[in-house]
mmCIF file of C-alpha atoms in Angstrom:
data_model
loop_
_atom_site.group_PDB
_atom_site.id
_atom_site.type_symbol
_atom_site.label_atom_id
_atom_site.label_comp_id
_atom_site.label_asym_id
_atom_site.label_seq_id
_atom_site.Cartn_x
_atom_site.Cartn_y
_atom_site.Cartn_z
ATOM 1 C CA UNK A 24 -2.508 21.204 13.920
ATOM 2 C CA UNK A 25 0.807 20.865 12.073
ATOM 3 C CA UNK A 26 2.033 17.261 12.148
ATOM 4 C CA UNK A 27 5.412 16.016 10.966
ATOM 5 C CA UNK A 28 5.112 12.503 9.533
ATOM 6 C CA UNK A 29 7.906 9.943 9.200
ATOM 7 C CA UNK A 30 7.694 6.780 7.065
ATOM 8 C CA UNK A 31 10.453 4.132 6.905
ATOM 9 C CA UNK A 32 8.548 0.847 6.829
ATOM 10 C CA UNK A 33 10.259 -0.604 3.757
ATOM 11 C CA UNK A 34 12.408 0.993 1.055
ATOM 12 C CA UNK A 35 11.082 4.545 0.837
ATOM 13 C CA UNK A 36 12.514 7.133 3.214
ATOM 14 C CA UNK A 37 9.883 9.822 3.658
ATOM 15 C CA UNK A 38 8.971 12.879 5.704
ATOM 16 C CA UNK A 39 6.044 15.266 5.340
ATOM 17 C CA UNK A 40 4.200 18.064 7.090
ATOM 18 C CA UNK A 41 0.399 18.083 7.006
ATOM 19 C CA UNK A 42 -1.885 20.690 8.559
ATOM 20 C CA UNK A 43 -5.193 19.687 10.147
ATOM 21 C CA UNK A 44 -5.151 16.225 8.625
ATOM 22 C CA UNK A 45 -5.734 17.308 5.037
ATOM 23 C CA UNK A 46 -3.529 20.170 3.855
ATOM 24 C CA UNK A 47 -0.211 18.757 2.654
ATOM 25 C CA UNK A 48 2.389 21.454 3.242
ATOM 26 C CA UNK A 49 5.278 19.248 2.124
ATOM 27 C CA UNK A 50 6.152 15.698 1.144
ATOM 28 C CA UNK A 51 9.708 14.467 0.621
ATOM 29 C CA UNK A 52 10.443 10.901 -0.494
ATOM 30 C CA UNK A 53 13.737 9.174 -1.223
ATOM 31 C CA UNK A 54 13.216 5.958 -3.202
ATOM 32 C CA UNK A 55 15.757 3.175 -2.795
ATOM 33 C CA UNK A 56 14.537 1.210 -5.842
ATOM 34 C CA UNK A 57 17.756 1.675 -7.890
ATOM 35 C CA UNK A 58 19.779 0.258 -4.984
ATOM 36 C CA UNK A 59 17.598 -2.848 -4.614
ATOM 37 C CA UNK A 60 17.032 -3.504 -8.338
ATOM 38 C CA UNK A 61 20.287 -5.466 -8.842
ATOM 39 C CA UNK A 62 19.164 -7.847 -6.077
ATOM 40 C CA UNK A 63 15.688 -8.398 -7.529
ATOM 41 C CA UNK A 64 13.967 -7.260 -4.334
ATOM 42 C CA UNK A 65 14.358 -5.308 -1.119
ATOM 43 C CA UNK A 66 17.423 -6.194 0.969
ATOM 44 C CA UNK A 67 16.558 -5.329 4.606
ATOM 45 C CA UNK A 68 20.100 -4.395 5.651
ATOM 46 C CA UNK A 69 20.533 -2.053 2.688
ATOM 47 C CA UNK A 70 17.111 -0.523 3.355
ATOM 48 C CA UNK A 71 17.793 0.276 7.005
ATOM 49 C CA UNK A 72 21.239 1.715 6.267
ATOM 50 C CA UNK A 73 19.754 3.961 3.583
ATOM 51 C CA UNK A 74 17.100 5.184 6.008
ATOM 52 C CA UNK A 75 19.804 6.140 8.500
ATOM 53 C CA UNK A 76 21.697 8.000 5.784
ATOM 54 C CA UNK A 77 18.814 9.806 4.080
ATOM 55 C CA UNK A 78 16.155 10.436 6.742
ATOM 56 C CA UNK A 79 17.877 13.585 8.100
ATOM 57 C CA UNK A 80 17.880 15.062 4.595
ATOM 58 C CA UNK A 81 14.215 14.164 4.027
ATOM 59 C CA UNK A 82 13.307 15.837 7.320
ATOM 60 C CA UNK A 83 15.159 18.996 6.340
ATOM 61 C CA UNK A 84 13.511 18.976 2.889
ATOM 62 C CA UNK A 85 10.047 18.508 4.352
ATOM 63 C CA UNK A 86 10.503 21.390 6.772
ATOM 64 C CA UNK A 87 11.968 23.653 4.087
ATOM 65 C CA UNK A 88 9.096 22.908 1.682
ATOM 66 C CA UNK A 89 6.501 23.525 4.388
ATOM 67 C CA UNK A 90 7.762 27.015 5.166
ATOM 68 C CA UNK A 91 7.424 26.272 8.878
ATOM 69 C CA UNK A 92 9.913 26.424 11.694
ATOM 70 C CA UNK A 93 10.451 23.398 13.914
ATOM 71 C CA UNK A 94 8.728 25.320 16.696
ATOM 72 C CA UNK A 95 5.533 25.430 14.607
ATOM 73 C CA UNK A 96 5.034 21.654 14.812
ATOM 74 C CA UNK A 97 2.430 20.304 17.231
ATOM 75 C CA UNK A 98 3.152 16.559 16.916
ATOM 76 C CA UNK A 99 5.397 13.944 15.322
ATOM 77 C CA UNK A 100 3.718 10.898 13.741
ATOM 78 C CA UNK A 101 5.596 7.769 12.706
ATOM 79 C CA UNK A 102 4.846 4.381 11.173
ATOM 80 C CA UNK A 103 5.504 1.590 13.679
ATOM 81 C CA UNK A 104 4.290 -1.342 11.587
ATOM 82 C CA UNK A 105 3.857 -3.440 9.590
ATOM 83 C CA UNK A 106 7.103 -3.533 7.644
ATOM 84 C CA UNK A 107 10.759 -4.477 7.974
ATOM 85 C CA UNK A 108 11.788 -4.396 11.630
ATOM 86 C CA UNK A 109 15.175 -2.795 11.030
ATOM 87 C CA UNK A 110 13.652 -0.114 8.795
ATOM 88 C CA UNK A 111 10.802 0.669 11.178
ATOM 89 C CA UNK A 112 13.255 1.133 14.042
ATOM 90 C CA UNK A 113 15.082 3.897 12.174
ATOM 91 C CA UNK A 114 11.911 5.952 11.838
ATOM 92 C CA UNK A 115 10.755 5.222 15.374
ATOM 93 C CA UNK A 116 14.081 6.257 16.872
ATOM 94 C CA UNK A 117 14.170 9.497 14.897
ATOM 95 C CA UNK A 118 10.549 10.342 15.736
ATOM 96 C CA UNK A 119 11.024 9.763 19.459
ATOM 97 C CA UNK A 120 14.173 11.885 19.487
ATOM 98 C CA UNK A 121 12.475 14.745 17.629
ATOM 99 C CA UNK A 122 9.324 14.681 19.751
ATOM 100 C CA UNK A 123 11.416 14.648 22.914
ATOM 101 C CA UNK A 124 13.616 17.497 21.750
ATOM 102 C CA UNK A 125 10.648 19.613 20.609
ATOM 103 C CA UNK A 126 8.572 18.630 23.653
ATOM 104 C CA UNK A 127 5.554 17.705 21.528
ATOM 105 C CA UNK A 128 3.373 14.560 21.374
ATOM 106 C CA UNK A 129 4.486 11.390 19.613
ATOM 107 C CA UNK A 130 1.866 9.482 17.593
ATOM 108 C CA UNK A 131 2.268 5.893 16.375
ATOM 109 C CA UNK A 132 0.570 5.075 13.071
ATOM 110 C CA UNK A 133 -0.402 1.759 11.478
ATOM 111 C CA UNK A 134 1.034 1.700 7.947
ATOM 112 C CA UNK A 135 -2.051 -0.005 6.471
ATOM 113 C CA UNK A 136 -4.427 2.469 8.094
ATOM 114 C CA UNK A 137 -2.293 5.276 6.675
ATOM 115 C CA UNK A 138 -2.517 3.818 3.161
ATOM 116 C CA UNK A 139 -6.286 3.718 3.511
ATOM 117 C CA UNK A 140 -6.280 7.376 4.544
ATOM 118 C CA UNK A 141 -4.136 8.384 1.540
ATOM 119 C CA UNK A 142 -7.223 8.729 -0.675
ATOM 120 C CA UNK A 143 -8.552 11.468 1.606
ATOM 121 C CA UNK A 144 -5.539 13.695 0.954
ATOM 122 C CA UNK A 145 -6.948 14.663 -2.457
ATOM 123 C CA UNK A 146 -8.362 18.186 -2.608
ATOM 124 C CA UNK A 147 -11.763 17.037 -3.855
ATOM 125 C CA UNK A 148 -12.009 14.025 -1.540
ATOM 126 C CA UNK A 149 -14.793 13.791 1.036
ATOM 127 C CA UNK A 150 -14.028 13.810 4.741
ATOM 128 C CA UNK A 151 -13.004 10.373 5.975
ATOM 129 C CA UNK A 152 -15.862 10.203 8.478
ATOM 130 C CA UNK A 153 -18.416 11.258 5.857
ATOM 131 C CA UNK A 154 -17.332 8.491 3.452
ATOM 132 C CA UNK A 155 -18.002 5.756 6.017
ATOM 133 C CA UNK A 156 -19.192 3.074 6.071
ATOM 134 C CA UNK A 157 -16.967 1.830 3.273
ATOM 135 C CA UNK A 158 -15.052 -1.181 2.013
ATOM 136 C CA UNK A 159 -11.305 -0.777 1.498
ATOM 137 C CA UNK A 160 -9.142 -2.883 -0.806
ATOM 138 C CA UNK A 161 -5.527 -2.497 0.321
ATOM 139 C CA UNK A 162 -3.118 -3.889 -2.278
ATOM 140 C CA UNK A 163 0.649 -3.606 -2.068
ATOM 141 C CA UNK A 164 3.841 -5.617 -2.311
ATOM 142 C CA UNK A 165 3.400 -7.039 1.154
ATOM 143 C CA UNK A 166 -0.343 -6.897 1.818
ATOM 144 C CA UNK A 167 -3.620 -7.696 0.127
ATOM 145 C CA UNK A 168 -6.791 -7.438 2.192
ATOM 146 C CA UNK A 169 -10.392 -6.281 2.263
ATOM 147 C CA UNK A 170 -11.511 -4.217 5.254
ATOM 148 C CA UNK A 171 -14.843 -2.745 6.308
ATOM 149 C CA UNK A 172 -14.550 0.715 7.874
ATOM 150 C CA UNK A 173 -17.546 1.930 9.881
ATOM 151 C CA UNK A 174 -15.773 5.069 11.112
ATOM 152 C CA UNK A 175 -12.162 6.261 11.326
ATOM 153 C CA UNK A 176 -10.394 3.764 13.568
ATOM 154 C CA UNK A 177 -13.230 1.211 13.434
ATOM 155 C CA UNK A 178 -12.043 -1.585 11.156
ATOM 156 C CA UNK A 179 -13.175 -5.138 10.504
ATOM 157 C CA UNK A 180 -11.080 -7.345 8.255
ATOM 158 C CA UNK A 181 -13.247 -9.173 5.720
ATOM 159 C CA UNK A 182 -10.660 -11.091 3.739
ATOM 160 C CA UNK A 183 -6.970 -11.345 2.955
ATOM 161 C CA UNK A 184 -4.468 -13.236 0.863
ATOM 162 C CA UNK A 185 -3.649 -16.708 2.119
ATOM 163 C CA UNK A 186 -0.213 -16.708 0.449
ATOM 164 C CA UNK A 187 1.382 -14.066 -1.798
ATOM 165 C CA UNK A 188 0.285 -10.440 -1.870
ATOM 166 C CA UNK A 189 -0.820 -9.024 -5.231
ATOM 167 C CA UNK A 190 2.275 -6.832 -5.510
ATOM 168 C CA UNK A 191 4.481 -9.807 -4.747
ATOM 169 C CA UNK A 192 2.719 -11.763 -7.506
ATOM 170 C CA UNK A 193 3.524 -8.974 -9.957
ATOM 171 C CA UNK A 194 7.180 -8.842 -8.907
ATOM 172 C CA UNK A 195 7.667 -12.610 -8.995
ATOM 173 C CA UNK A 196 5.895 -12.872 -12.330
ATOM 174 C CA UNK A 197 8.102 -10.153 -13.776
ATOM 175 C CA UNK A 198 11.201 -11.981 -12.559
ATOM 176 C CA UNK A 199 10.062 -15.182 -14.289
ATOM 177 C CA UNK A 200 9.560 -13.160 -17.470
ATOM 178 C CA UNK A 201 13.058 -11.702 -17.223
ATOM 179 C CA UNK A 202 11.806 -8.197 -16.469
ATOM 180 C CA UNK A 203 13.442 -5.781 -14.057
ATOM 181 C CA UNK A 204 12.431 -5.045 -10.465
ATOM 182 C CA UNK A 205 9.987 -3.695 -9.403
ATOM 183 C CA UNK A 206 7.853 -5.790 -11.707
ATOM 184 C CA UNK A 207 4.439 -4.200 -11.230
ATOM 185 C CA UNK A 208 5.024 -1.007 -13.241
ATOM 186 C CA UNK A 209 6.889 -2.928 -15.960
ATOM 187 C CA UNK A 210 4.095 -5.473 -16.412
ATOM 188 C CA UNK A 211 1.551 -2.627 -16.385
ATOM 189 C CA UNK A 212 3.414 -0.932 -19.246
ATOM 190 C CA UNK A 213 4.016 -4.054 -21.346
ATOM 191 C CA UNK A 214 0.490 -5.379 -20.855
ATOM 192 C CA UNK A 215 -0.999 -2.284 -22.456
ATOM 193 C CA UNK A 216 0.569 -3.476 -25.727
ATOM 194 C CA UNK A 217 -0.576 -7.087 -25.405
ATOM 195 C CA UNK A 218 -3.691 -9.212 -25.825
ATOM 196 C CA UNK A 219 -4.917 -10.317 -22.398
ATOM 197 C CA UNK A 220 -7.246 -12.881 -23.948
ATOM 198 C CA UNK A 221 -4.638 -14.767 -25.932
ATOM 199 C CA UNK A 222 -3.167 -16.696 -22.992
ATOM 200 C CA UNK A 223 -5.505 -17.614 -20.147
ATOM 201 C CA UNK A 224 -4.122 -18.061 -16.644
ATOM 202 C CA UNK A 225 -6.135 -19.548 -13.749
ATOM 203 C CA UNK A 226 -8.131 -17.516 -11.232
ATOM 204 C CA UNK A 227 -7.677 -19.273 -7.917
ATOM 205 C CA UNK A 228 -10.679 -19.490 -5.608
ATOM 206 C CA UNK A 229 -10.177 -19.940 -1.883
ATOM 207 C CA UNK A 230 -12.477 -22.726 -0.709
ATOM 208 C CA UNK A 231 -11.657 -22.768 2.999
ATOM 209 C CA UNK A 232 -10.639 -20.052 5.419
ATOM 210 C CA UNK A 233 -10.085 -21.965 8.669
ATOM 211 C CA UNK A 234 -6.722 -20.151 8.920
ATOM 212 C CA UNK A 235 -8.516 -17.027 10.187
ATOM 213 C CA UNK A 236 -11.759 -16.986 12.155
ATOM 214 C CA UNK A 237 -14.499 -14.806 10.782
ATOM 215 C CA UNK A 238 -13.098 -14.433 7.269
ATOM 216 C CA UNK A 239 -15.193 -15.552 4.327
ATOM 217 C CA UNK A 240 -13.374 -17.749 1.769
ATOM 218 C CA UNK A 241 -15.161 -15.779 -0.963
ATOM 219 C CA UNK A 242 -13.385 -12.612 0.205
ATOM 220 C CA UNK A 243 -9.914 -14.141 0.468
ATOM 221 C CA UNK A 244 -7.241 -14.218 -2.216
ATOM 222 C CA UNK A 245 -4.581 -16.620 -3.450
ATOM 223 C CA UNK A 246 -1.871 -15.888 -6.005
ATOM 224 C CA UNK A 247 0.703 -18.655 -5.494
ATOM 225 C CA UNK A 248 -1.075 -20.982 -7.934
ATOM 226 C CA UNK A 249 -1.076 -18.284 -10.592
ATOM 227 C CA UNK A 250 2.662 -17.811 -10.186
ATOM 228 C CA UNK A 251 3.190 -21.573 -10.524
ATOM 229 C CA UNK A 252 1.006 -21.622 -13.629
ATOM 230 C CA UNK A 253 3.206 -18.955 -15.220
ATOM 231 C CA UNK A 254 6.318 -20.933 -14.284
ATOM 232 C CA UNK A 255 4.991 -24.062 -16.015
ATOM 233 C CA UNK A 256 3.800 -22.108 -19.038
ATOM 234 C CA UNK A 257 7.256 -20.617 -19.533
ATOM 235 C CA UNK A 258 8.829 -24.050 -19.092
ATOM 236 C CA UNK A 259 6.668 -25.415 -21.899
ATOM 237 C CA UNK A 260 6.876 -22.285 -24.058
ATOM 238 C CA UNK A 261 10.424 -20.869 -23.678
ATOM 239 C CA UNK A 262 9.800 -18.493 -26.581
ATOM 240 C CA UNK A 263 7.261 -16.652 -24.416
ATOM 241 C CA UNK A 264 9.955 -14.529 -22.762
ATOM 242 C CA UNK A 265 10.671 -12.879 -26.112
ATOM 243 C CA UNK A 266 8.690 -10.511 -28.286
ATOM 244 C CA UNK A 267 6.081 -10.584 -29.681
ATOM 245 C CA UNK A 268 4.681 -13.222 -27.297
ATOM 246 C CA UNK A 269 6.031 -11.589 -24.113
ATOM 247 C CA UNK A 270 3.515 -8.753 -24.048
ATOM 248 C CA UNK A 271 0.597 -11.185 -24.430
ATOM 249 C CA UNK A 272 1.876 -13.369 -21.586
ATOM 250 C CA UNK A 273 2.302 -10.299 -19.369
ATOM 251 C CA UNK A 274 -1.190 -9.064 -20.258
ATOM 252 C CA UNK A 275 -2.776 -12.428 -19.506
ATOM 253 C CA UNK A 276 -0.917 -12.722 -16.210
ATOM 254 C CA UNK A 277 -1.891 -9.191 -15.173
ATOM 255 C CA UNK A 278 -5.522 -9.805 -16.124
ATOM 256 C CA UNK A 279 -5.660 -12.845 -13.842
ATOM 257 C CA UNK A 280 -4.394 -10.816 -10.862
ATOM 258 C CA UNK A 281 -6.722 -7.915 -11.586
ATOM 259 C CA UNK A 282 -9.697 -10.218 -12.124
ATOM 260 C CA UNK A 283 -9.254 -11.839 -8.714
ATOM 261 C CA UNK A 284 -8.966 -8.450 -6.987
ATOM 262 C CA UNK A 285 -11.998 -6.955 -8.731
ATOM 263 C CA UNK A 286 -14.187 -9.978 -8.030
ATOM 264 C CA UNK A 287 -13.214 -9.904 -4.366
ATOM 265 C CA UNK A 288 -13.978 -6.194 -4.078
ATOM 266 C CA UNK A 289 -17.325 -6.667 -5.808
ATOM 267 C CA UNK A 290 -18.355 -9.489 -3.497
ATOM 268 C CA UNK A 291 -17.358 -7.412 -0.457
ATOM 269 C CA UNK A 292 -19.401 -4.420 -1.615
ATOM 270 C CA UNK A 293 -22.443 -6.577 -2.274
ATOM 271 C CA UNK A 294 -22.184 -8.469 1.004
ATOM 272 C CA UNK A 295 -21.559 -5.404 3.165
ATOM 273 C CA UNK A 296 -24.094 -3.239 1.304
ATOM 274 C CA UNK A 297 -21.999 -0.089 1.376
ATOM 275 C CA UNK A 298 -21.802 2.617 -1.272
ATOM 276 C CA UNK A 299 -18.083 3.442 -1.263
ATOM 277 C CA UNK A 300 -14.968 1.487 -2.217
ATOM 278 C CA UNK A 301 -11.533 2.800 -1.258
ATOM 279 C CA UNK A 302 -8.513 1.347 -3.064
ATOM 280 C CA UNK A 303 -5.040 2.010 -1.661
ATOM 281 C CA UNK A 304 -1.467 0.738 -1.716
ATOM 282 C CA UNK A 305 1.216 0.549 -4.387
ATOM 283 C CA UNK A 306 -0.743 -1.777 -6.679
ATOM 284 C CA UNK A 307 -3.537 0.813 -6.869
ATOM 285 C CA UNK A 308 -1.283 2.558 -9.411
ATOM 286 C CA UNK A 309 -1.991 -0.237 -11.907
ATOM 287 C CA UNK A 310 -3.983 1.228 -14.794
ATOM 288 C CA UNK A 311 -5.851 -1.957 -15.651
ATOM 289 C CA UNK A 312 -6.913 -2.434 -12.031
ATOM 290 C CA UNK A 313 -8.179 1.145 -11.848
ATOM 291 C CA UNK A 314 -10.125 0.780 -15.069
ATOM 292 C CA UNK A 315 -11.739 -2.523 -14.087
ATOM 293 C CA UNK A 316 -12.680 -1.251 -10.620
ATOM 294 C CA UNK A 317 -14.277 1.887 -12.040
ATOM 295 C CA UNK A 318 -16.294 -0.214 -14.495
ATOM 296 C CA UNK A 319 -17.381 -2.596 -11.742
ATOM 297 C CA UNK A 320 -18.384 0.257 -9.446
ATOM 298 C CA UNK A 321 -20.391 1.930 -12.198
ATOM 299 C CA UNK A 322 -22.337 -1.291 -12.657
ATOM 300 C CA UNK A 323 -23.079 -1.470 -8.930
ATOM 301 C CA UNK A 324 -23.768 2.280 -8.742
ATOM 302 C CA UNK A 325 -21.207 2.803 -5.980
ATOM 303 C CA UNK A 326 -18.347 5.298 -5.769
ATOM 304 C CA UNK A 327 -14.644 4.467 -5.931
ATOM 305 C CA UNK A 328 -11.997 6.570 -4.185
ATOM 306 C CA UNK A 329 -8.458 6.201 -5.534
ATOM 307 C CA UNK A 330 -5.323 7.931 -4.235
ATOM 308 C CA UNK A 331 -3.290 10.348 -6.304
ATOM 309 C CA UNK A 332 -0.323 8.590 -7.898
ATOM 310 C CA UNK A 333 2.126 10.285 -5.520
ATOM 311 C CA UNK A 334 0.267 8.822 -2.541
ATOM 312 C CA UNK A 335 -0.073 5.253 -3.872
ATOM 313 C CA UNK A 336 3.506 4.424 -2.926
ATOM 314 C CA UNK A 337 4.814 4.723 0.618
ATOM 315 C CA UNK A 338 4.890 8.336 1.776
ATOM 316 C CA UNK A 339 4.788 10.298 5.014
ATOM 317 C CA UNK A 340 1.899 12.605 4.113
ATOM 318 C CA UNK A 341 -0.584 9.794 4.732
ATOM 319 C CA UNK A 342 1.059 9.164 8.119
ATOM 320 C CA UNK A 343 0.883 12.803 9.211
ATOM 321 C CA UNK A 344 -2.601 13.216 7.752
ATOM 322 C CA UNK A 345 -4.081 10.294 9.660
ATOM 323 C CA UNK A 346 -2.517 11.541 12.891
ATOM 324 C CA UNK A 347 -3.949 14.988 12.191
ATOM 325 C CA UNK A 348 -7.540 13.725 12.436
ATOM 326 C CA UNK A 349 -6.950 12.205 15.852
ATOM 327 C CA UNK A 350 -6.023 8.644 14.883
ATOM 328 C CA UNK A 351 -3.044 6.617 16.092
ATOM 329 C CA UNK A 352 -1.454 5.628 19.375
ATOM 330 C CA UNK A 353 -0.727 8.528 21.708
ATOM 331 C CA UNK A 354 0.386 9.305 25.254
ATOM 332 C CA UNK A 355 2.618 6.961 27.230
ATOM 333 C CA UNK A 356 1.695 4.065 24.932
ATOM 334 C CA UNK A 357 3.332 5.858 22.010
ATOM 335 C CA UNK A 358 6.604 6.351 23.859
ATOM 336 C CA UNK A 359 6.818 2.637 24.630
ATOM 337 C CA UNK A 360 6.122 1.588 21.034
ATOM 338 C CA UNK A 361 8.487 -0.852 19.376
ATOM 339 C CA UNK A 362 8.588 -1.930 15.746
ATOM 340 C CA UNK A 363 5.674 -4.261 14.883
ATOM 341 C CA UNK A 364 6.633 -5.990 11.610
ATOM 342 C CA UNK A 365 3.477 -8.137 11.512
ATOM 343 C CA UNK A 366 0.940 -5.508 12.549
ATOM 344 C CA UNK A 367 -2.489 -5.988 10.948
ATOM 345 C CA UNK A 368 -5.594 -3.914 10.367
ATOM 346 C CA UNK A 369 -9.063 -4.824 11.540
ATOM 347 C CA UNK A 370 -7.919 -8.037 13.147
#
């Protein structure tokens, strides 16, 4: 089945065509990062306007790359949440119009579920169903959570951040250090040149999780205290925003974030007694995180599945791929879908 995917949940405008859930025929992405960089973060109004302007071109590019005609498509899949409401609506409107015009099914896809599926787009990846049960660590600018997956579509949330997401912690930390947006890749680069052990930042432990029934405090995350610690450190050491100290501060800050994520993933694997860890989302690009997770998994004798770099960031191939294996909202329910900015996974 040839599925056209559309992704407009935040600041990437993307379209892709995927055959049978795993063969990526095309993937076109327009990144708005240069437009949001002067503002230090994503501006919702700018994001939605850019989606309106560039989505038609991404659709044309995706179809041209795929070598298919519009008549060869069997379904249109689109992200309906979570994300920015105004951005989601652009993709939803376009998807409904296309599906109606082509007289093919419309499929609504959860953005977080799509990120999880992104690891299964790799050529050497196992089938999603065969990899289950598994624990997934989803880490991005807006979300940080641990999820148990017993089968495709069967999710149980184990833990989540109680304040900032990991990606948000990277971006806010970079801003405090005077680095450009987005901060994650910049800190990743600078940290490779620094000494992570020179400046120690706190690793916050969540002691109570009454905010969400059924979640273990040991599997929840908190990054707001770390950000505050960096703020106070820079207040007391103003020279830290300059070389040669800057790279050590960045490395220590990154290590604290990575340490918290790795410990959470390890506890989840041990508690759930599964043999596979999936890591997905924009922060999964971080080299230190990848290295630490691989080392941890080797010690536990479990496997780690990581997405290709092109599928770590928001893209439409993961949307079309997930729809291609029979996941997502279909039928009349899909046609009545509205944007769901606060949609969760496994809740």
